[in-house]
Every structure is written in C-alpha cells, then in structure tokens.
Amino acid sequence: MLSHEEQKRDELRDDYKQELEELKDKVVELENKNDKLLIEKDLLQQKLSKEQNMNSNSNDLMDGNEKLLSQIKKLQKQITEKDRQIIEMQSDLQSSSGSAKKGSFSRAHTNRKDGNRDRELAELSVENEFLTKQIEDLNERIKEL
C-alpha cells in the first residue's frame, strides 16, 4: 500500500496534470482567437485601403471636373468674343453697304471689302460653331464623370 504522503503526492501530480491540460487548452483557444482577430484586422485594413483608394479616385475626378469646367469657361469666353466680332463685322458691313458710292471703282472696292468681311464673318461663324461643339463635348464628359 502507498503511504499517505505518496497518495497525496500522486493526487497533487494528477491535479497539476489536469490543470496543465486545462491551461494548454486555454492557450490553444487564445491562439485561435488571436488568429481570428488577426484575420479580421487584415480584412479591416483591406477595407480601409479600398476606401482610401476610392477617396483618392474621387479627388482625381473632382480635379478633372474642375479642369473641364475651367476649359468650358475659357471656351465660352472665346465664343462671346467671336460673337462680338461677328456682330461688329455685320454692323460694319451694313454701314458700308449703305454708304457705298455709285461709281464702278467704288462699287468694286466696296464689293471686295464686303467679300473679305463675308469671308471673315464665315470663318468666325465656323470657329464659333467649333467652340460651341467643344463646350458640348466637355459637358458630356463631365456628365460621364
């Protein structure tokens, strides 16, 4: 038979073994929780990176929109200037045709001046249409963005 001390020692050893097993199980459980938390952390970091990229892309789009709006304003100013030139040329054309002399030389000279003005007027009209088309294209690009 075992002595009383040996029995106590065996019981303590068994208790320690059981406690050690429980602690090992807790360590494994905590390691698993730690792994899950690391995975969640990685996922959150990926989401954060995506959000930052989206914000960056959004900022790029805003910058692009501002540039397009600036171009539109410049083109609108050019159109306004061309319109003013067209109106000025039309009024010059009307005033010169009303005051033309009846001599053949004067008429030929006036007709040549009128032809030049008509050509300039046509060129300005074409340029004006081109600028208007550019503004429409830029407005479409802004809508797409």
Coordinates of C-alpha atoms in Angstrom, one line a residue:
M1 CA 0.0 0.0 0.0
L2 CA 1.0 3.5 -0.7
S3 CA 1.8 5.7 2.1
H4 CA -0.3 8.7 2.9
E5 CA 2.3 11.1 1.6
E6 CA 2.7 9.2 -1.7
Q7 CA -1.0 9.3 -2.2
K8 CA -1.1 13.0 -1.6
R9 CA 1.8 13.5 -4.0
D10 CA 0.0 11.4 -6.6
E11 CA -3.2 13.4 -6.2
L12 CA -1.3 16.6 -6.4
R13 CA 0.5 15.4 -9.5
D14 CA -2.8 14.4 -11.1
D15 CA -4.3 17.8 -10.2
Y16 CA -1.3 19.5 -11.7
K17 CA -1.5 17.4 -14.8
Q18 CA -5.2 18.2 -15.2
E19 CA -4.5 21.9 -14.6
L20 CA -1.7 21.8 -17.1
E21 CA -4.1 20.2 -19.7
E22 CA -6.7 22.9 -19.0
L23 CA -4.1 25.6 -19.4
K24 CA -2.9 24.1 -22.7
D25 CA -6.5 24.1 -23.9
K26 CA -6.8 27.7 -22.9
V27 CA -3.6 28.6 -24.7
V28 CA -4.9 26.8 -27.9
E29 CA -8.2 28.6 -27.5
L30 CA -6.5 32.0 -27.1
E31 CA -4.2 31.3 -30.1
N32 CA -7.3 30.6 -32.2
K33 CA -8.9 33.8 -31.0
N34 CA -5.7 35.7 -31.8
D35 CA -5.6 34.2 -35.3
K36 CA -9.3 35.2 -35.9
L37 CA -8.5 38.7 -34.7
L38 CA -5.5 39.0 -37.0
I39 CA -7.7 37.9 -39.9
E40 CA -10.3 40.5 -39.0
K41 CA -7.6 43.1 -38.7
D42 CA -6.3 42.2 -42.2
L43 CA -9.8 42.5 -43.6
L44 CA -10.4 45.8 -42.0
Q45 CA -7.0 47.1 -43.3
Q46 CA -8.0 45.9 -46.8
K47 CA -11.4 47.8 -46.5
L48 CA -9.5 50.9 -45.3
S49 CA -7.2 50.7 -48.2
K50 CA -10.1 50.4 -50.6
E51 CA -11.8 53.3 -49.1
Q52 CA -8.6 55.4 -49.3
N53 CA -8.3 54.4 -53.0
M54 CA -11.9 55.3 -53.6
N55 CA -11.4 58.7 -51.9
S56 CA -8.2 59.3 -54.0
N57 CA -10.1 58.4 -57.2
S58 CA -12.9 60.7 -56.1
N59 CA -10.4 63.5 -55.6
D60 CA -8.9 62.8 -59.0
L61 CA -12.4 63.0 -60.6
M62 CA -13.1 66.3 -58.8
D63 CA -9.8 67.7 -60.1
G64 CA -10.7 66.5 -63.6
N65 CA -14.1 68.1 -63.3
E66 CA -12.6 71.4 -62.2
K67 CA -10.2 71.3 -65.2
L68 CA -13.1 70.6 -67.6
L69 CA -15.2 73.4 -66.1
S70 CA -12.2 75.8 -66.5
Q71 CA -11.9 74.7 -70.1
I72 CA -15.6 75.3 -70.7
K73 CA -15.3 78.8 -69.2
K74 CA -12.4 79.6 -71.5
L75 CA -14.3 78.4 -74.5
Q76 CA -17.4 80.3 -73.5
K77 CA -15.3 83.5 -73.3
Q78 CA -13.9 82.8 -76.7
I79 CA -17.4 82.3 -78.1
T80 CA -18.5 85.5 -76.6
E81 CA -15.6 87.3 -78.1
K82 CA -16.2 85.7 -81.5
D83 CA -19.9 86.6 -81.3
R84 CA -18.9 90.2 -80.5
Q85 CA -16.6 90.2 -83.6
I86 CA -19.4 88.8 -85.8
I87 CA -21.8 91.4 -84.6
E88 CA -19.2 94.2 -85.1
M89 CA -18.5 92.9 -88.7
Q90 CA -22.1 92.7 -89.5
S91 CA -22.7 96.3 -88.4
D92 CA -19.7 97.4 -90.3
L93 CA -21.0 95.5 -93.4
Q94 CA -24.4 97.2 -93.1
S95 CA -23.0 100.6 -92.6
S96 CA -20.5 100.3 -95.5
S97 CA -23.1 98.9 -97.9
G98 CA -25.5 101.8 -97.1
S99 CA -22.9 104.5 -97.7
A100 CA -21.3 102.9 -100.9
K101 CA -20.8 105.3 -103.8
K102 CA -22.3 104.6 -107.1
G103 CA -19.1 104.8 -109.2
S104 CA -17.9 101.5 -110.7
F105 CA -14.5 101.7 -108.9
S106 CA -16.1 102.4 -105.6
R107 CA -18.6 99.6 -106.0
A108 CA -15.8 97.2 -107.0
H109 CA -13.7 98.3 -104.0
T110 CA -16.8 98.0 -101.7
N111 CA -17.7 94.6 -103.1
R112 CA -14.1 93.4 -102.5
K113 CA -14.3 94.7 -98.9
D114 CA -17.7 93.1 -98.5
G115 CA -16.3 89.8 -99.8
N116 CA -13.4 90.0 -97.3
R117 CA -15.8 90.7 -94.5
D118 CA -18.1 88.0 -95.5
R119 CA -15.2 85.5 -95.6
E120 CA -14.0 86.7 -92.1
L121 CA -17.6 86.5 -90.9
A122 CA -18.0 83.0 -92.2
E123 CA -14.6 82.0 -90.6
L124 CA -15.7 83.4 -87.3
S125 CA -19.1 81.6 -87.5
V126 CA -17.3 78.3 -88.2
E127 CA -14.9 78.9 -85.3
N128 CA -17.8 79.8 -83.1
E129 CA -19.6 76.6 -84.0
F130 CA -16.4 74.6 -83.3
L131 CA -16.0 76.2 -79.9
T132 CA -19.7 75.5 -79.1
K133 CA -19.2 71.9 -80.1
Q134 CA -16.1 71.7 -77.8
I135 CA -18.2 73.0 -74.9
E136 CA -20.9 70.4 -75.6
D137 CA -18.3 67.7 -75.7
L138 CA -16.8 68.8 -72.4
N139 CA -20.2 69.0 -70.8
E140 CA -20.8 65.4 -71.9
R141 CA -17.5 64.3 -70.4
I142 CA -18.5 66.0 -67.1
K143 CA -21.8 64.1 -67.1
E144 CA -20.0 60.9 -67.7
L145 CA -17.7 61.5 -64.8

